XYZ file of C-alpha atoms in Angstrom:
572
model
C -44.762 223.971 -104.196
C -41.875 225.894 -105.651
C -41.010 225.553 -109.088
C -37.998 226.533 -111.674
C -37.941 229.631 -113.127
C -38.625 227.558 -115.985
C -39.076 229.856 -119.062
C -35.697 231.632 -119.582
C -34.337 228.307 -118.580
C -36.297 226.069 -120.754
C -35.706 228.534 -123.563
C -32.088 228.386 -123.360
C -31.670 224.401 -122.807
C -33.682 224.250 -126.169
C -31.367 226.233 -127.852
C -28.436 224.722 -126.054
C -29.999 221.623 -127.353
C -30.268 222.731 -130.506
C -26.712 224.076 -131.074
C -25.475 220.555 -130.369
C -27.254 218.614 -132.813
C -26.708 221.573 -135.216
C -22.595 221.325 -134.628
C -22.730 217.414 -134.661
C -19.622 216.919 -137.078
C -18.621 220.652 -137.099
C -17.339 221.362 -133.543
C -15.183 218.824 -131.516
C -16.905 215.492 -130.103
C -15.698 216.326 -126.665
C -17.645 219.504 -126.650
C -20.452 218.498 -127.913
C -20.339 215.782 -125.213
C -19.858 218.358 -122.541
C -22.738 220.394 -123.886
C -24.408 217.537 -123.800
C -24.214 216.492 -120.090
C -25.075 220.202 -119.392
C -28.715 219.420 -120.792
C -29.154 216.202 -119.703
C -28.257 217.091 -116.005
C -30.387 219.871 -116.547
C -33.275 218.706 -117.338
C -32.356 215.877 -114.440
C -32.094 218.474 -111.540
C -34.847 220.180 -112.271
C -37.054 216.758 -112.498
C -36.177 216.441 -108.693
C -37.041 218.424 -105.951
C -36.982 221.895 -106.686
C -37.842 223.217 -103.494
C -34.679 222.586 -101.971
C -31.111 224.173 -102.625
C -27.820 222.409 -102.353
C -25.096 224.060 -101.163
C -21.154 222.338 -101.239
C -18.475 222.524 -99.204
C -15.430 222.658 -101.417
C -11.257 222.861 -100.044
C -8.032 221.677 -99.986
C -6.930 219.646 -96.905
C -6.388 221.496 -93.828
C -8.410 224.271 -94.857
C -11.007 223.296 -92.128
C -13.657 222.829 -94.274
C -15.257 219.750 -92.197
C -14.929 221.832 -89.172
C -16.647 224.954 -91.015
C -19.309 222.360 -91.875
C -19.850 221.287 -88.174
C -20.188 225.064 -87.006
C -22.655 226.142 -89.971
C -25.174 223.960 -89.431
C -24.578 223.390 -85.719
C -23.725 219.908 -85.046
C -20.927 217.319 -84.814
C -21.562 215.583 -88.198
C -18.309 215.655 -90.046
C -14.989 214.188 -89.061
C -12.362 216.472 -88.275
C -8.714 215.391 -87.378
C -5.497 215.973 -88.668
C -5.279 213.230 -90.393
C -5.749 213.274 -94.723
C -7.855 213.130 -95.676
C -10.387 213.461 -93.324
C -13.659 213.319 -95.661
C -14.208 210.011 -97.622
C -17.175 210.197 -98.723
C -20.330 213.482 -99.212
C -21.984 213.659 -96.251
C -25.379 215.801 -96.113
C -27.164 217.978 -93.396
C -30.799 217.902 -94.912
C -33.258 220.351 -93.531
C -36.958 219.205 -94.782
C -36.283 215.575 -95.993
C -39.387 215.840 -97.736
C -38.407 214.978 -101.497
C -34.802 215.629 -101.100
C -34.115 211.387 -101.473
C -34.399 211.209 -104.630
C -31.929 214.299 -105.322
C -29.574 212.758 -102.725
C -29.856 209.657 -105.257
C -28.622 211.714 -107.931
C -26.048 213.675 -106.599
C -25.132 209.996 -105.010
C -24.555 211.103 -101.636
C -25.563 207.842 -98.957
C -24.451 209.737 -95.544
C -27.676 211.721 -94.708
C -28.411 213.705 -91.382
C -31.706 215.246 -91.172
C -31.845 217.663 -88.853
C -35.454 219.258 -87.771
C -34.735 222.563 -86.137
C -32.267 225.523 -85.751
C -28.616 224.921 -85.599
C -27.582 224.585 -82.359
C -26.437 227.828 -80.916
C -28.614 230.310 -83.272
C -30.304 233.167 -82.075
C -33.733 233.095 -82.937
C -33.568 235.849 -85.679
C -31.707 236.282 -88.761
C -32.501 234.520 -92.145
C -30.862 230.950 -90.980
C -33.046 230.995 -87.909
C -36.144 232.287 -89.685
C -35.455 229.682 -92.524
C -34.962 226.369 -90.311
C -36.992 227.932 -87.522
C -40.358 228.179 -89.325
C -39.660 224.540 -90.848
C -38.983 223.311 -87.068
C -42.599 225.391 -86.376
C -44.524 223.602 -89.444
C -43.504 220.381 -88.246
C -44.644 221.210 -84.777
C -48.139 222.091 -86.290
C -47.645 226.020 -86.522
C -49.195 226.960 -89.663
C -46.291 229.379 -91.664
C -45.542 229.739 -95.201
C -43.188 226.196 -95.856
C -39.665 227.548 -96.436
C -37.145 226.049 -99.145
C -35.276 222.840 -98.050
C -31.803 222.984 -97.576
C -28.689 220.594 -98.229
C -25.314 221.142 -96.726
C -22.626 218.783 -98.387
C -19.223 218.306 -96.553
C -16.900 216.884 -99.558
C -13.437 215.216 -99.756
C -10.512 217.695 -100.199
C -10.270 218.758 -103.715
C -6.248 217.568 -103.484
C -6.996 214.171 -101.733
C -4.036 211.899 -102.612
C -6.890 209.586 -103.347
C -8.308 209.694 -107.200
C -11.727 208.988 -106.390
C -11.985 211.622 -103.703
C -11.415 214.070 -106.372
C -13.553 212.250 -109.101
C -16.256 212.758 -106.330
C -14.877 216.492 -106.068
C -15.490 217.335 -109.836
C -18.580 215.676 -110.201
C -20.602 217.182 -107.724
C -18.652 220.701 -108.645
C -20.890 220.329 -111.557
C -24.243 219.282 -109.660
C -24.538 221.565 -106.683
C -26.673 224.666 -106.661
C -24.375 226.889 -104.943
C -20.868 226.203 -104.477
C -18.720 227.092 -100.915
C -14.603 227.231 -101.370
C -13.281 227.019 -98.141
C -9.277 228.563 -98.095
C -7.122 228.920 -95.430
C -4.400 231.750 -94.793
C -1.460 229.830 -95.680
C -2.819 228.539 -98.542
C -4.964 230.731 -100.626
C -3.315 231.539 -103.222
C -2.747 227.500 -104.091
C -2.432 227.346 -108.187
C -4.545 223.932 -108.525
C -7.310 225.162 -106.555
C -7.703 228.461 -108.692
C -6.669 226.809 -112.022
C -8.038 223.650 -111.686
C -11.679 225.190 -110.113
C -12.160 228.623 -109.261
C -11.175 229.512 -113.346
C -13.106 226.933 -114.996
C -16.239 228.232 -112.351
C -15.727 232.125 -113.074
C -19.234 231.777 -115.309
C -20.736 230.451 -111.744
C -19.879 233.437 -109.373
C -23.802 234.357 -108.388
C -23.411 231.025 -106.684
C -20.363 231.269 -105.394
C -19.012 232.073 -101.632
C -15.417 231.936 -100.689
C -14.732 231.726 -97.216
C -11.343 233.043 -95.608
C -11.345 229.967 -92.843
C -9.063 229.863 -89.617
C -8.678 233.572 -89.414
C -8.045 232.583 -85.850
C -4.498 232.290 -86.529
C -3.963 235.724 -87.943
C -3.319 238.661 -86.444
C -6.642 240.982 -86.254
C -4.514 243.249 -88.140
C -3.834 241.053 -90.732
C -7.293 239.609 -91.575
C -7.983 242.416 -93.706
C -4.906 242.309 -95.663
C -5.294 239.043 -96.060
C -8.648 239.288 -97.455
C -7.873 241.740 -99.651
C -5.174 239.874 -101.086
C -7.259 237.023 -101.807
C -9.927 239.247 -103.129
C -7.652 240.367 -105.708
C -6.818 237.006 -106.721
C -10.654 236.045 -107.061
C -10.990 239.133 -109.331
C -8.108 237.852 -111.212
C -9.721 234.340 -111.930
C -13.056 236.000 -112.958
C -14.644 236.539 -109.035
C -14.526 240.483 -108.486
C -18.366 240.290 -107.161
C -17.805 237.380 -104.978
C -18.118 237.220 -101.657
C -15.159 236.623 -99.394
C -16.306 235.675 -95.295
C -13.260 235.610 -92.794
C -14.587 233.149 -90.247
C -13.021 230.828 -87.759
C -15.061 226.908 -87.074
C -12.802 227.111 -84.343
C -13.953 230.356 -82.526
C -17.018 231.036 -84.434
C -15.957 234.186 -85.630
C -17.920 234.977 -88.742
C -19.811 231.972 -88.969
C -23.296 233.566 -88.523
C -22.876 235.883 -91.781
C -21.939 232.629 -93.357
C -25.311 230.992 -92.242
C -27.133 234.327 -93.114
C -25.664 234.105 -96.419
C -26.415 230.818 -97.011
C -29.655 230.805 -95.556
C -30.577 233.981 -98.093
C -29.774 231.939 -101.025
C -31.915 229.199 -99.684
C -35.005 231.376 -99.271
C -34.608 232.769 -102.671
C -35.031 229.362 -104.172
C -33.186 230.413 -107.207
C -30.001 229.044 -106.541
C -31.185 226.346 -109.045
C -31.871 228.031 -111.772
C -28.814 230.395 -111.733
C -26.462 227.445 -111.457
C -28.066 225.696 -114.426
C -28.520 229.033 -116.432
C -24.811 229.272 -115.703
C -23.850 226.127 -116.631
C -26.442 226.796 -119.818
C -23.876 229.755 -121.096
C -20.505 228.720 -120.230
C -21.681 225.443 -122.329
C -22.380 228.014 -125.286
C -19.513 229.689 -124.883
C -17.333 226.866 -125.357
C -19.415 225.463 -128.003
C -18.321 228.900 -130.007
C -15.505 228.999 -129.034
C -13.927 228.231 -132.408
C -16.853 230.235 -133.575
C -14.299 233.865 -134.557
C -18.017 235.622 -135.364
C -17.548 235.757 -139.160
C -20.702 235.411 -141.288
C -20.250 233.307 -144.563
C -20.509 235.373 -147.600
C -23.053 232.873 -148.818
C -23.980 231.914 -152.287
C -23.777 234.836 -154.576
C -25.704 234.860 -158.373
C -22.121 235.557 -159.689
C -20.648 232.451 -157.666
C -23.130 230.585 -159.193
C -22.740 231.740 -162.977
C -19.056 230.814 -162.697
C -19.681 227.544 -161.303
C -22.028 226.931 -164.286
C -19.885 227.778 -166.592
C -16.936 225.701 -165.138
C -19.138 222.663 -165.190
C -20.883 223.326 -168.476
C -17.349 223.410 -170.277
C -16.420 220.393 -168.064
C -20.106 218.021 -169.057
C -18.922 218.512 -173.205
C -21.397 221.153 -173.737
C -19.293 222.904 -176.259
C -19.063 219.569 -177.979
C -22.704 218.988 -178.048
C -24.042 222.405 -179.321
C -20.509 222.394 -182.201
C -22.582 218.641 -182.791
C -26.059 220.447 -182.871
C -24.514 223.398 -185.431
C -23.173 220.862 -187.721
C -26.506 218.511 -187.960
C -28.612 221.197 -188.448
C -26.362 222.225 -191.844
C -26.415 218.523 -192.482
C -30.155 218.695 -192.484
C -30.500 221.577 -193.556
C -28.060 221.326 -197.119
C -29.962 217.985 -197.649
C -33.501 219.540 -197.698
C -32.647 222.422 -199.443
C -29.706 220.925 -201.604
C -29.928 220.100 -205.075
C -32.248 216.715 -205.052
C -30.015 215.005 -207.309
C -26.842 215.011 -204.824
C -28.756 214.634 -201.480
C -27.989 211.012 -201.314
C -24.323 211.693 -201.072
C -25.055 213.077 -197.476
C -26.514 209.862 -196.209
C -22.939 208.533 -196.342
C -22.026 210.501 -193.270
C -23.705 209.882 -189.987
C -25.464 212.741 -188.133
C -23.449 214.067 -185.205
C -25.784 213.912 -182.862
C -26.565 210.504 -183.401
C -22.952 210.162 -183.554
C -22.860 211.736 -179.215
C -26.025 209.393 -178.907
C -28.443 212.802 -178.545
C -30.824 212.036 -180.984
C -33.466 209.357 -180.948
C -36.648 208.558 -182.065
C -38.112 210.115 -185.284
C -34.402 210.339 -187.649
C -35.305 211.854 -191.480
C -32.302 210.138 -192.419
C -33.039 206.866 -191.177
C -37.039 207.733 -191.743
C -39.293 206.861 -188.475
C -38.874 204.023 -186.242
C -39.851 205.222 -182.853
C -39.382 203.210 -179.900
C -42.038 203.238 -177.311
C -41.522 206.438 -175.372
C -41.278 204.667 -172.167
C -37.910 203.022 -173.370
C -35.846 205.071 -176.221
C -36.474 208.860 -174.893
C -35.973 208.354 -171.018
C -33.272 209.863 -170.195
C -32.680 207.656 -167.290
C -32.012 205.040 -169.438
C -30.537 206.826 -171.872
C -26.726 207.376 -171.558
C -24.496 210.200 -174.639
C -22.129 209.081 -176.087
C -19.978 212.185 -174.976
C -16.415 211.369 -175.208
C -15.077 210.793 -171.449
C -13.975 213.137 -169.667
C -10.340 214.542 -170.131
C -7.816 214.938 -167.003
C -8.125 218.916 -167.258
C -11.879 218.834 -167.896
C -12.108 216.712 -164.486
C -9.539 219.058 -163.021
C -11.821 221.948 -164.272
C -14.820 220.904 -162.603
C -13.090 220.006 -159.326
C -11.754 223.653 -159.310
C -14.720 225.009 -160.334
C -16.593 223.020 -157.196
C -13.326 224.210 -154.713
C -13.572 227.888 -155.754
C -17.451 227.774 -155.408
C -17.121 226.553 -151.681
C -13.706 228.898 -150.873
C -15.773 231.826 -152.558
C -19.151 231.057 -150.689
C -18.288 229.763 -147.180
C -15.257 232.868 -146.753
C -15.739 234.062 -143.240
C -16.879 231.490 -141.938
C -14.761 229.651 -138.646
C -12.366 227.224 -140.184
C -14.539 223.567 -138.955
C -17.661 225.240 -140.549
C -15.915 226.398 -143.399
C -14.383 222.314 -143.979
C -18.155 221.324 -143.435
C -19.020 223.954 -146.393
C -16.412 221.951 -148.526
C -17.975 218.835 -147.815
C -21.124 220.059 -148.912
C -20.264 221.205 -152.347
C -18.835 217.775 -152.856
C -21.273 215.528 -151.189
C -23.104 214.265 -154.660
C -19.668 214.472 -156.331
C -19.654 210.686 -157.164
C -23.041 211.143 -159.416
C -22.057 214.209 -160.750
C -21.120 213.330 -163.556
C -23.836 211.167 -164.764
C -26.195 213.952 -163.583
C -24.792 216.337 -166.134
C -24.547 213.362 -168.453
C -28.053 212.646 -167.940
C -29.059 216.732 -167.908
C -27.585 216.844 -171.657
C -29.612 213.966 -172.637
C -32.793 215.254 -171.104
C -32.260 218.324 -172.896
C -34.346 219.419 -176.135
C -31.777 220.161 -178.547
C -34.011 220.642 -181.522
C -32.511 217.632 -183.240
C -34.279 216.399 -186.170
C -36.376 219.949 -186.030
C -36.505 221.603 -189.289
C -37.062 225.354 -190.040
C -40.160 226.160 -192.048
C -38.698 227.501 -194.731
C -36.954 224.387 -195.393
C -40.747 223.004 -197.339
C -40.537 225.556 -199.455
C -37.478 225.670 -200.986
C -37.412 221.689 -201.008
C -40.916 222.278 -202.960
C -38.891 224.905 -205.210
C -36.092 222.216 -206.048
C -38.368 219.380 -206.810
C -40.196 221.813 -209.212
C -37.268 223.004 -210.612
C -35.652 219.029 -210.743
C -39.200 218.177 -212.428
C -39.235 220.596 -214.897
C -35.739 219.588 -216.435
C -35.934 216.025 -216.164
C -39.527 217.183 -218.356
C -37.151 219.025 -220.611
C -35.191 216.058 -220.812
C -38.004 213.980 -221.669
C -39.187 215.987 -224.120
C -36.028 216.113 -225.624
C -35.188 212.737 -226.008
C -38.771 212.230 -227.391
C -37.656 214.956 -230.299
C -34.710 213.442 -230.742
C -36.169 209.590 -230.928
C -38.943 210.745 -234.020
C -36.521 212.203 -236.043
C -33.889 209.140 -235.388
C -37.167 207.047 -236.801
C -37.844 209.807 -239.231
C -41.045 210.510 -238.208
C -42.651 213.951 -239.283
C -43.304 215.895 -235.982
C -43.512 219.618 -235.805
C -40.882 221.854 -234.226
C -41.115 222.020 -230.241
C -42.889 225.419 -229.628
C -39.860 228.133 -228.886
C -39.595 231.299 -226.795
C -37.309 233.941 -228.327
C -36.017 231.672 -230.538
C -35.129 228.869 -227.402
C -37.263 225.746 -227.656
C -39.005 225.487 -224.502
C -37.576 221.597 -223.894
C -34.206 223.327 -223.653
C -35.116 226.078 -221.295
C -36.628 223.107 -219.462
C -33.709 221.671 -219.097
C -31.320 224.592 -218.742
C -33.654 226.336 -216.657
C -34.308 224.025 -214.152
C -30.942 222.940 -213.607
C -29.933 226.463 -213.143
C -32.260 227.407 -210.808
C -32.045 224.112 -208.773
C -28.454 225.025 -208.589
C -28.566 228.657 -208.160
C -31.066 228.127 -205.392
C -29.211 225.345 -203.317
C -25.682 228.061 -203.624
C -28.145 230.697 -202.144
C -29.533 228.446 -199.481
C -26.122 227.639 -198.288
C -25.422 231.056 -196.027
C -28.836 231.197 -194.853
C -28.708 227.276 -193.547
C -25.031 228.499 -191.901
C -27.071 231.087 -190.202
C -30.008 228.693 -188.767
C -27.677 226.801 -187.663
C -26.200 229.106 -185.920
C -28.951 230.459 -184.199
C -29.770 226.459 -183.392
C -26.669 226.196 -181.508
C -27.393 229.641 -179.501
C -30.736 227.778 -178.380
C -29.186 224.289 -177.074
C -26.309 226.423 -175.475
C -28.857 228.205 -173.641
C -30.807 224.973 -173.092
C -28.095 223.217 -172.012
C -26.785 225.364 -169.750
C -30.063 226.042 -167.732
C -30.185 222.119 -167.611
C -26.294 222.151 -166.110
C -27.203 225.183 -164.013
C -30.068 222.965 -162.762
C -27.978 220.131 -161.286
C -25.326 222.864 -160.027
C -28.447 224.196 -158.043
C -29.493 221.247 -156.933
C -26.169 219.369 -156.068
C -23.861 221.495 -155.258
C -25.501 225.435 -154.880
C -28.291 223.924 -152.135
C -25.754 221.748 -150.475
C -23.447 223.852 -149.677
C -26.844 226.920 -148.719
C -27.881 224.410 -146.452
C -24.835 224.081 -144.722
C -24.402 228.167 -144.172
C -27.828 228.102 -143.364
C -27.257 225.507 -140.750
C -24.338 227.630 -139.178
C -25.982 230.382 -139.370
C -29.153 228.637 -136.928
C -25.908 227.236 -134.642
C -24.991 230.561 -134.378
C -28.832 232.076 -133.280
C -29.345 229.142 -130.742
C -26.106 229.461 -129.085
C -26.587 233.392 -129.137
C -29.955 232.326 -127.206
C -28.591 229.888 -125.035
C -25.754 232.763 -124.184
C -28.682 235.198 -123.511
C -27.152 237.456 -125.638
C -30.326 237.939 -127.118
């Protein structure tokens, strides 16, 4: 049994295939529709019989196509008056019915003639004779090689003043394996036949004949000019390599090449494939054909750092690390501040308590932890960020535009909309994804430095020793108020040591907390260079994710639409 050529062929309806799910929402519905039929008639005619070929008769009215029909295959099957139109409804010469039913199903033709043996009139030789005369032998027992069937379809006139003769003419246009135009000499050069068909069919020519019919009533001098002319019309329309018979059904001039021709095609049993494979590329070809070849320029690490930047100014970052800065000097003075004026920093609440970034353990507040599950999930956790301003939103929509202009440049203009739609396909929950990033984050909040435990150590000493000093003191002065004899407080260089107490202590408390002071400026500093950095990775994160990948996806997927319909093309 004869089979498809089915591997270039099943290679390029898979890609066809895939290039139409791929441009689903990217090229126009009605190509993808048409792209679509291509596959699933396909895949349709080459589930039926593949051993036979069908060939269709395709012309105008009173091109003699019915009477062409009659002399090719040699019998009296089609209508042909001067009346229009003359041809109603297909009608099919089928040479080895074997299997061919079900294809006549599909191509819906119900007026079948199966004819057995040669055409009437043949010589036996040539490839028609050869072809329909070893079928005629095998069914007369003589044991040859089975040939390819054969179906000859006589069609209504293309230009039928009746709508459903040519809804019957474009359909099977479409289905046949090989495709006859019959012209006539006076009307050849006819603008709806080569607009309307021969144009749209250019991709088809390696199963294409023309036939120059009723040459009869030309001159013999003037059938080559006239051939030539409508050569040069074919070649204009895309058909320089096809075929062109002069042949009258009338006189039977030129008829026999025409069989020959026909009956070559049919013993090559490729007809099939090379219509579908056909129909396979100029699918392609109009899928990409708002395709203008540009490549994206993709997403670039540049791009990228802009984008984060936009957005990270956009989510409040600025605000949170300024809030980060100025808790860590609030901690910071009140640990290594003078002990005695530490409580008047409790009056003012810690910004980042303040923005709703800092939870569980609070030295100000001392511990109360909530259960881990609850208090430091940021899912459930929302800042306390102040909402967004008109030109921050206006910043981050800019930011997201630029990102797609930048990254999808080059691209054909649908594709380039479908990058566009990408970028902003999460940007509903963008917001509370970069809300919810900045919670997440680890900003170091209620972190200490280590040398804050020693000079809080330092200041409790030093606050210890005077308030001894004091004590002392007031002891001193308390005996002699009572006049009780005590002996002198023991003195260094002439300074009683409850005085340097005293003195001493308060000086260096003081001194120390003044020194503190740049050094606490400086750790904080260095604490708000940490949460930018944290920050922004966590921003950058959610850029990645919802917006960066998007929109890499989407070149990515253009780029594949561009492979498969490169493969379906066979252009590589």
């Amino acid at each position: 049994m004869t089979i498809f050529d089915s591997g270039p062929l099943d290679r390029k309806l898979t890609a066809l295939e895939t290039a139409t799910q791929l441009g689903e929402g990217r090229v126009s519905e009605e190509m993808l529709a048409a792209a679509g039929q291509v596959v699933e008639r396909a895949r349709e005619r080459r589930r039926l019989s593949a051993d036979h070929t069908v060939v269709g008769f395709f012309g105008a009215t009173g091109s003699g196509k019915s009477s062409l029909f009659n002399a090719v295959t040699g019998h009296p099957l089609a209508r042909a008056a001067a009346t229009r139109p003359t041809t109603s409804e297909p009608l099919a010469a089928v040479w080895g019915a074997d299997g061919s039913a079900p294809l006549l199903d599909w191509l819906e033709v119900s007026q079948r003639h199966q004819l057995d043996g040669p055409a009437a009139g043949t010589e036996p030789s040539g490839p028609w004779s050869r072809l329909l005369g070893e079928r005629w032998g095998r069914l007369n027992g003589r044991q040859n090689d089975q040939p390819g069937g054969l179906i000859l379809l006589d069609l209504p006139d293309f230009d039928s003043i009746a709508v459903r003769h040519r809804e019957i003419v474009t359909r099977l246009a479409g289905q046949v394996d090989v495709l006859v135009w019959v012209v006539d000499p006076q009307k050849y050069a006819d603008a709806a036949l080569h607009r309307e068909f021969l144009e749209p069919l250019a991709a088809h020519r390696g199963v294409t004949l023309v036939v120059l019919n009723q040459v009869d009533r030309l001159a013999e001098a003037d059938v080559g000019a006239v051939t030539t002319s409508l050569k040069g019309i074919l070649a204009q329309d895309g058909l320089a390599r096809v075929p062109v018979y002069p042949a009258s059904a009338t006189t039977g001039a030129g008829v026999e090449p025409l069989r020959s021709a026909i009956a070559e095609v049919a013993e090559r049993q490729s007809a099939a494939s090379e219509r579908l494979l056909s129909d396979v590329r100029t699918a392609a070809k109009a899928l990409g054909a708002g395709d203008a070849g540009g490549v994206p320029a993709g997403v670039g690490k540049a791009d990228e750092a802009r984008l984060v930047d936009a957005l990270t100014e956009a989510a409040g970052v600025t605000t949170v690390v300024r809030a980060v800065q100025r808790s860590y000097r609030m901690e910071g003075g009140r640990r290594t501040g003078w002990p005695v004026v530490r409580w008047a920093t409790r009056l003012r609440q810690d910004p980042l308590r303040r923005l709703g970034l800092r939870r569980g353990d609070d030295p100000q507040r001392g511990t109360n932890r909530a259960p881990a599950s609850t208090a430091d999930d940021p899912r459930l956790h929302r800042s306390s960020l102040p909402e967004r301003s008109p030109a921050q939103r206006a910043q981050a929509d800019g930011a997201i535009r630029a990102f797609a202009e930048v990254t999808g440049a080059g691209a054909p203009d649908a594709w380039r909309s479908a990058i566009r739609r990408a970028a902003r396909s999460h940007a509903d929950t963008l917001p509370d994804e970069l809300d919810q990033a900045i919670t997440s984050t680890d900003l170091g909040a209620g972190k200490g430095s280590w040398w804050w435990h020693v000079v809080n150590a330092l200041q409790w000493i030093a606050l210890v020793a005077a308030v001894a000093g004091l004590a002392w003191l007031g002891v001193l002065a308390l005996a002699g108020y009572f006049q009780f004899d005590v002996p002198p407080a023991p003195a260094v260089e002439g300074f009683p040591i409850p005085t340097l107490l005293v003195f001493g202590g308060l000086a260096f408390g003081l001194l120390l907390a003044l020194l503190m002071t740049p050094l606490v400026r400086l750790g904080a500093r260095n604490r708000a260079r940490r949460a930018r950095r944290r920050l922004r990775a966590a921003v950058s994160k959610v850029a990645r994710e919802r917006i960066a990948e998007p929109v890499t996806a989407e070149i990515e997927r253009y780029g594949a639409f561009r492979e498969a319909l490169a493969a379906a093309s066979g252009r590589h």
